[in-house]
mmCIF file of C-alpha atoms in Angstrom:
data_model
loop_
_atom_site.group_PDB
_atom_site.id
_atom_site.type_symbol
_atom_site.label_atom_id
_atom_site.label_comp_id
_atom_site.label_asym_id
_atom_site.label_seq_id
_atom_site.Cartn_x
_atom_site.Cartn_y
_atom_site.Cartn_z
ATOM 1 C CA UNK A 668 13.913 -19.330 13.481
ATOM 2 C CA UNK A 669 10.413 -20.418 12.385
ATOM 3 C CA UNK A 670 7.411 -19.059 14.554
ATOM 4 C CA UNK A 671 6.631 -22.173 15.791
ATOM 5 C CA UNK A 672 8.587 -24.979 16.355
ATOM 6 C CA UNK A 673 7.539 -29.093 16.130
ATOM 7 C CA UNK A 674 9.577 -31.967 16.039
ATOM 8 C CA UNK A 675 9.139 -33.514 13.154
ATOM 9 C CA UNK A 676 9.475 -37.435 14.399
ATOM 10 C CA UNK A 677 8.886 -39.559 13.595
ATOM 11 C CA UNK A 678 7.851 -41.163 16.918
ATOM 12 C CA UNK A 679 6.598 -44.692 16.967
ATOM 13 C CA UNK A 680 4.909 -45.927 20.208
ATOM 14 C CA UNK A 681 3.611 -49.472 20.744
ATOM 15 C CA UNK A 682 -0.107 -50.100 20.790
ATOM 16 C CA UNK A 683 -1.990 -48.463 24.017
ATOM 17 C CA UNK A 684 1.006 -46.083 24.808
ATOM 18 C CA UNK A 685 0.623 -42.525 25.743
ATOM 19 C CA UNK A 686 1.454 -40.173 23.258
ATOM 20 C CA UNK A 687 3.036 -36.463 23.910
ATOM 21 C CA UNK A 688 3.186 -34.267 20.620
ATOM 22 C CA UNK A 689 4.528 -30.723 21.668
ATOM 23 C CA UNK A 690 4.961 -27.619 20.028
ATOM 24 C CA UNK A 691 6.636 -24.409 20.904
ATOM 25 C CA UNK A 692 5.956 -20.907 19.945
ATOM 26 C CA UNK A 693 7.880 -17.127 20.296
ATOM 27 C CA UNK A 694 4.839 -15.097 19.342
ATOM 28 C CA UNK A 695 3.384 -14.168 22.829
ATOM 29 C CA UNK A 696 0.487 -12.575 21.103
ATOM 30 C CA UNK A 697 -0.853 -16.310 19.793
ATOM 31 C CA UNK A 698 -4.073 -16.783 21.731
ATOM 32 C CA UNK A 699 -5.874 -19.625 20.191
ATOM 33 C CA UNK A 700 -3.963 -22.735 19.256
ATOM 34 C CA UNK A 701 -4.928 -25.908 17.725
ATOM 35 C CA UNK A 702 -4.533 -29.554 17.460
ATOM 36 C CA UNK A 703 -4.594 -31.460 13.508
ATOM 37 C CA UNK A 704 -4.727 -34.845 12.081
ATOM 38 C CA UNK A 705 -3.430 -35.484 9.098
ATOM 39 C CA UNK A 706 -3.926 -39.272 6.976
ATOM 40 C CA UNK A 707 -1.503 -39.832 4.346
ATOM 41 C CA UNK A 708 -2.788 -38.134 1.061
ATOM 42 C CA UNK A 709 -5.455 -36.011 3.035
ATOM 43 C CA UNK A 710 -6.241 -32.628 4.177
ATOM 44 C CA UNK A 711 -5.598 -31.959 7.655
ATOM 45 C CA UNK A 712 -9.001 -32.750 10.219
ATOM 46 C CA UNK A 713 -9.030 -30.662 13.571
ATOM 47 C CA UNK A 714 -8.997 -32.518 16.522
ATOM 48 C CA UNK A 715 -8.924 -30.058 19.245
ATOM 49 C CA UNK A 716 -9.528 -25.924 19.869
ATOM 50 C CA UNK A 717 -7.986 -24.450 23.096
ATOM 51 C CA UNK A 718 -8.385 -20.623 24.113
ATOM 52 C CA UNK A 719 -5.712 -19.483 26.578
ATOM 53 C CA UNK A 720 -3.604 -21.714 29.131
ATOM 54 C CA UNK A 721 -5.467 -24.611 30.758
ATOM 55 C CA UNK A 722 -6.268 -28.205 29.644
ATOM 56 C CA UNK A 723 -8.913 -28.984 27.158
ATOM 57 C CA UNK A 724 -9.952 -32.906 27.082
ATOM 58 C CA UNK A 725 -11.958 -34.649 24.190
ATOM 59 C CA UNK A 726 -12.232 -38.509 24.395
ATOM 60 C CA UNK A 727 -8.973 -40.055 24.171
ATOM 61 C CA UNK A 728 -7.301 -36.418 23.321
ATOM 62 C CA UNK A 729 -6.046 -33.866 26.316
ATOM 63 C CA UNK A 730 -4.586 -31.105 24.918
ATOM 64 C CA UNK A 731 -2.430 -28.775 27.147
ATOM 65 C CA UNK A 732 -1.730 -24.755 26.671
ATOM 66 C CA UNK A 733 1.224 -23.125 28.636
ATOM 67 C CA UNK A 734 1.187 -19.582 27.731
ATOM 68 C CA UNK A 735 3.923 -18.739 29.942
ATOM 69 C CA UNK A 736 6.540 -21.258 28.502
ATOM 70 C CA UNK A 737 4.725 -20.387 25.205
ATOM 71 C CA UNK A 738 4.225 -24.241 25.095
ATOM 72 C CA UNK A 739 1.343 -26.883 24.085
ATOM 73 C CA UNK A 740 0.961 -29.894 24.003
ATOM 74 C CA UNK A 741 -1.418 -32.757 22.751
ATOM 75 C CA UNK A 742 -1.491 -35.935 24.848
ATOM 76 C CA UNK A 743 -3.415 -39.462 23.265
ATOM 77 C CA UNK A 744 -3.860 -42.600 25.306
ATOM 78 C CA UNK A 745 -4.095 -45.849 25.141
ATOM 79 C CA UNK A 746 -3.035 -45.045 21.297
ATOM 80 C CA UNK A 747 -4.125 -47.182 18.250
ATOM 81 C CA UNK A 748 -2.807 -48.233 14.786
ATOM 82 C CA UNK A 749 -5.572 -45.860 13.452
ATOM 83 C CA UNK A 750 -3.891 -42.827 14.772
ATOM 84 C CA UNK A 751 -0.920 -43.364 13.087
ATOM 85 C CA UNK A 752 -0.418 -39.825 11.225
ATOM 86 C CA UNK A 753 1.297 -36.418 10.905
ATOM 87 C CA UNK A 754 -0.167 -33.713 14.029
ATOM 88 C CA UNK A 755 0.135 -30.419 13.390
ATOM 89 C CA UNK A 756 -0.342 -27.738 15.429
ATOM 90 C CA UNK A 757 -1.975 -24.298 14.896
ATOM 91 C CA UNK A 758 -2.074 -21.088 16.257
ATOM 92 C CA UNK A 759 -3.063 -17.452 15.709
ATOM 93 C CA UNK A 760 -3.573 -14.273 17.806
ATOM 94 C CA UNK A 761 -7.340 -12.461 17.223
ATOM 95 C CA UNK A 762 -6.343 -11.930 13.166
ATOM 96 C CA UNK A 763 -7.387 -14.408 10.570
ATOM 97 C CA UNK A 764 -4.053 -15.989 10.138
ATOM 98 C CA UNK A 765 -3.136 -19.797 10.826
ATOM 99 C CA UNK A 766 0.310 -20.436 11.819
ATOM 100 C CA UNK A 767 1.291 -24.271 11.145
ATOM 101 C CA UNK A 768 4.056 -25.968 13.063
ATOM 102 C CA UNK A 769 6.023 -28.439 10.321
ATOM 103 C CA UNK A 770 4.110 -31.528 12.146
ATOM 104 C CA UNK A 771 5.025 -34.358 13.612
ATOM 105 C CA UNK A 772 4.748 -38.077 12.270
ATOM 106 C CA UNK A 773 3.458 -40.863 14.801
ATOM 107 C CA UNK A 774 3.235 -44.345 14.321
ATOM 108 C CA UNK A 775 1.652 -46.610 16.281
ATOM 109 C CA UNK A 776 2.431 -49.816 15.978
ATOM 110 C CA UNK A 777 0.342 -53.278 16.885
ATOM 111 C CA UNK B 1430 -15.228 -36.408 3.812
ATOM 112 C CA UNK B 1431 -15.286 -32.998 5.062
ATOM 113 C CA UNK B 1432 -17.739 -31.602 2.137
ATOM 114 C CA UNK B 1433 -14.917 -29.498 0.703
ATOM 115 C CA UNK B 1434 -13.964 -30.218 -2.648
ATOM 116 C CA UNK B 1435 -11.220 -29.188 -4.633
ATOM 117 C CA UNK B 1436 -10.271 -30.129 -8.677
ATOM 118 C CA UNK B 1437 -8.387 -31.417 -10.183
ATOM 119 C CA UNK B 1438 -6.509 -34.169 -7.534
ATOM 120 C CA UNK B 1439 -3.504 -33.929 -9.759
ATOM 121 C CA UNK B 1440 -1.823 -31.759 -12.016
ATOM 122 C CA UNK B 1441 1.664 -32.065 -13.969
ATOM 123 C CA UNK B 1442 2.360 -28.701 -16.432
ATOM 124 C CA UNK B 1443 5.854 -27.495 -16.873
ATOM 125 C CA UNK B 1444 7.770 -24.068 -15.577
ATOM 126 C CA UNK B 1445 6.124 -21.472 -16.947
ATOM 127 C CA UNK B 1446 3.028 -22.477 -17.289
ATOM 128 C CA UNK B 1447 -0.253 -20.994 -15.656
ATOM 129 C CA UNK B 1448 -2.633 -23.407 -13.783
ATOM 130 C CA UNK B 1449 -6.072 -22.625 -12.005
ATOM 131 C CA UNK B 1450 -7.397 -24.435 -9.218
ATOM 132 C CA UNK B 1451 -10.836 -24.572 -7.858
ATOM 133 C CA UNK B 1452 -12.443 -25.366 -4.312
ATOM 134 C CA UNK B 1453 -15.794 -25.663 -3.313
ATOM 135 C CA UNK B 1454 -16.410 -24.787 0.042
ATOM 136 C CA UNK B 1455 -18.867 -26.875 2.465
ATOM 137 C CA UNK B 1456 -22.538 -25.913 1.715
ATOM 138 C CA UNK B 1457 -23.375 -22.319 4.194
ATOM 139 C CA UNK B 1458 -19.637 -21.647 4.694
ATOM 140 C CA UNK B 1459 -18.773 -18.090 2.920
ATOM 141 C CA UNK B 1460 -15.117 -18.412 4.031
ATOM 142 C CA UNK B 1461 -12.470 -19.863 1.879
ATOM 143 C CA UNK B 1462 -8.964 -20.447 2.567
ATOM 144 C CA UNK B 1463 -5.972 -21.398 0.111
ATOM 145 C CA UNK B 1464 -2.893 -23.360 1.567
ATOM 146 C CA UNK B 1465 0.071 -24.606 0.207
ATOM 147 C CA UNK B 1466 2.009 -27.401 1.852
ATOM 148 C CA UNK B 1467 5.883 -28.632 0.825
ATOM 149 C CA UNK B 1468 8.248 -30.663 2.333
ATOM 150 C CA UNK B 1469 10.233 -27.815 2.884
ATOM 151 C CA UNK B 1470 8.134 -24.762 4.291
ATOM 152 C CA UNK B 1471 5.369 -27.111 5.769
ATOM 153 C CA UNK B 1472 1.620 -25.510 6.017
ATOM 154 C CA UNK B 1473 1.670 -21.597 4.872
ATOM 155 C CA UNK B 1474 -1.539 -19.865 4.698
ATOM 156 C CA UNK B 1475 -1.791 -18.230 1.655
ATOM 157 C CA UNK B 1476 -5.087 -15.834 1.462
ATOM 158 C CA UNK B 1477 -8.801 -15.822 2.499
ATOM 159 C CA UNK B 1478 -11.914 -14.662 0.822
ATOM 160 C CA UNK B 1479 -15.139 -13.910 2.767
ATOM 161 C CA UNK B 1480 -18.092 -13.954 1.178
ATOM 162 C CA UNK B 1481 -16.611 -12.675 -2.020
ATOM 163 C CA UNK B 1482 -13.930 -10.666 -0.188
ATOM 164 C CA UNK B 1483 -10.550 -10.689 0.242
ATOM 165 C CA UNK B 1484 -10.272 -10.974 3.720
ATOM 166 C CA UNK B 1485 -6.623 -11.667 4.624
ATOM 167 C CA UNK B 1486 -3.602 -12.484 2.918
ATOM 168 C CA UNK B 1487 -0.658 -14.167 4.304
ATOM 169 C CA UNK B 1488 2.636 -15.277 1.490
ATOM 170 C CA UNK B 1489 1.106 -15.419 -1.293
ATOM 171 C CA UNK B 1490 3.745 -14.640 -4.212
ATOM 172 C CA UNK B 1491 2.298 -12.471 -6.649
ATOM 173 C CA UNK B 1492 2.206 -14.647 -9.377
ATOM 174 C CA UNK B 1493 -0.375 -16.138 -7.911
ATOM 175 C CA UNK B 1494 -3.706 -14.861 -7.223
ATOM 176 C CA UNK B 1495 -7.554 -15.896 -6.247
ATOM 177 C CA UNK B 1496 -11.041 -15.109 -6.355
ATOM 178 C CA UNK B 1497 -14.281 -16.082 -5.086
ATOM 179 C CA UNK B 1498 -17.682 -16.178 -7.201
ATOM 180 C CA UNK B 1499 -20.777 -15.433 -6.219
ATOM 181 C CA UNK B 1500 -21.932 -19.137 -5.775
ATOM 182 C CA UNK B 1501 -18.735 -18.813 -3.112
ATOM 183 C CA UNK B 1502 -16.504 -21.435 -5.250
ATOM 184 C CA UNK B 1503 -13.123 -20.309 -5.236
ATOM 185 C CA UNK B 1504 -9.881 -20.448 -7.634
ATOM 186 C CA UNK B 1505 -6.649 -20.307 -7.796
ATOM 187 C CA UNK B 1506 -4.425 -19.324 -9.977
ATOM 188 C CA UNK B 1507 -0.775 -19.654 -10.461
ATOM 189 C CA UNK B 1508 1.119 -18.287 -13.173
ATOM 190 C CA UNK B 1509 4.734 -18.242 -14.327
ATOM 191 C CA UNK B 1510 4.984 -21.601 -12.623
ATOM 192 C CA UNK B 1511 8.496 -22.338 -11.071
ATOM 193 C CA UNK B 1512 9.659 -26.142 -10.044
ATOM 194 C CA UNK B 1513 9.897 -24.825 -6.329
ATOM 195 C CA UNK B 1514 6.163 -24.221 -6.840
ATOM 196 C CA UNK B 1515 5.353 -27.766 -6.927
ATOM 197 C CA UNK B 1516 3.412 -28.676 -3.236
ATOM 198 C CA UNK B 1517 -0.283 -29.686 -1.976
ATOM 199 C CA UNK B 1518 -2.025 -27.089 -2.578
ATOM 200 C CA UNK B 1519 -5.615 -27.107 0.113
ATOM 201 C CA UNK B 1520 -8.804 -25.608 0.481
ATOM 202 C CA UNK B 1521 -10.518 -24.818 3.471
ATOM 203 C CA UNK B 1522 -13.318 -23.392 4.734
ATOM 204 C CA UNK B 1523 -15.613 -22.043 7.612
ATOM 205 C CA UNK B 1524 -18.903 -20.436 8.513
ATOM 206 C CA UNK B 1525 -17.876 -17.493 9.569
ATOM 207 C CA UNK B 1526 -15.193 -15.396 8.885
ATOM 208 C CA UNK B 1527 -11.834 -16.180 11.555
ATOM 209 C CA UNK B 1528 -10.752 -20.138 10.731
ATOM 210 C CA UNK B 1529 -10.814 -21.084 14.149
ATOM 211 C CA UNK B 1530 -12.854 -23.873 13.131
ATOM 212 C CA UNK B 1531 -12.107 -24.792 9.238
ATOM 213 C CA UNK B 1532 -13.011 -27.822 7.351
ATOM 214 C CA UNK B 1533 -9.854 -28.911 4.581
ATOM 215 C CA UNK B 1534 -10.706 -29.988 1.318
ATOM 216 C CA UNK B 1535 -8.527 -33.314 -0.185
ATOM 217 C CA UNK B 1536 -6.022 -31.439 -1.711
ATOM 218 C CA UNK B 1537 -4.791 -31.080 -5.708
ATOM 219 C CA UNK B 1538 -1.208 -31.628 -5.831
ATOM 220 C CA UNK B 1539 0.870 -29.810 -8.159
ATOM 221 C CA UNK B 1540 3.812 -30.941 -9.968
ATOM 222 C CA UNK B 1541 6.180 -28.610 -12.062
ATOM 223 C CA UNK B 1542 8.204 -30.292 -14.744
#
């Protein structure tokens, strides 16, 4: 079982949907966990940085930590074409190390 | 454009063979981070240099090994390629030395004939 588990998708939404990406994780000592964007053909862009449980919200972007269901989430609304991509999420305990969930694919379509 | 670079975008060499790739890091980062991504195993970190220091290492085979320079450009170099070897292979890097915050490069991806 990998550390950290994604669904790979893909999902597709319509246009102006809310979108939940979710990601669980069986390494309790994970304290920082992150939110990618990855284009076609690109290197991944980070979107969001949480620290502990709680909600973190950037623009369109919420993204959710549940450290006792070792769970997180990333929530988008009213979605658009242009965020149509493959999320990953990240995480890591106080080392240097990046753990990568396999990512999910989203498409959002007009 | 996140002001990492990496070279070349594409390579094609054959099992066997021994390949270097090279990433420049944003200008005033001194960390650099090597991934490799496949269909298969997804993102896997594969080792960090600070400031011309290994600073962590994560599965990196050892046929395959890096550096950093003094000018903080970093390579890497795979040897005794295998076609399971073939993947995206990325850059990143950050100011200081944890990659909570780390810029990727575009990428070079590897084929192994």
């Amino acid at each position: 079982q990998k550390e950290v588990e994604q669904d790979p998708g893909p999902l597709s939404v319509p246009e102006g949907a809310i979108v939940s990406l979710n990601c669980t994780y069986s390494n309790s000592a994970f304290q920082y966990f992150m939110w990618y964007r990855q284009y076609s053909r690109k290197g991944p862009e980070l979107l969001m940085y949480t620290y502990s449980s709680g909600n973190k919200e950037d623009g369109r972007f919420t993204a959710q930590v549940d450290k006792s269901s070792k769970y997180i989430s990333l929530f988008i609304r009213d979605s658009q074409p242009s965020d149509s991509a493959t999320y990953l999420c990240a995480m890591k305990d106080a080392g240097n190390m990046l753990t990568f969930g396999g990512g999910t694919r989203l498409m959002v379509k007009p | 454009d996140s002001g990492v670079t990496q070279t070349p975008k594409h390579l094609i060499t054959a099992t066997g063979q021994r390949v270097t790739l090279r990433c420049s890091p944003r200008s005033g980062d001194l960390s650099v981070y090597w991934y490799q991504q496949s269909l298969d195993q997804g993102l896997q970190f594969l080792i960090q240099y600070y400031n011309g220091e290994e600073r962590a290492k994560g599965n990196i085979l050892e046929r395959f090994s890096a550096q950093q320079f003094p000018d903080l450009h970093s390579e890497l170099n795979l040897s005794s390629l295998e076609l399971g070897d073939s993947a995206l292979y990325f850059c990143a890097s950050s100011v200081a030395s944890l990659p909570d915050t780390q810029y990727f490069g575009p990428g070079t991806r590897l084929t192994v004939l």
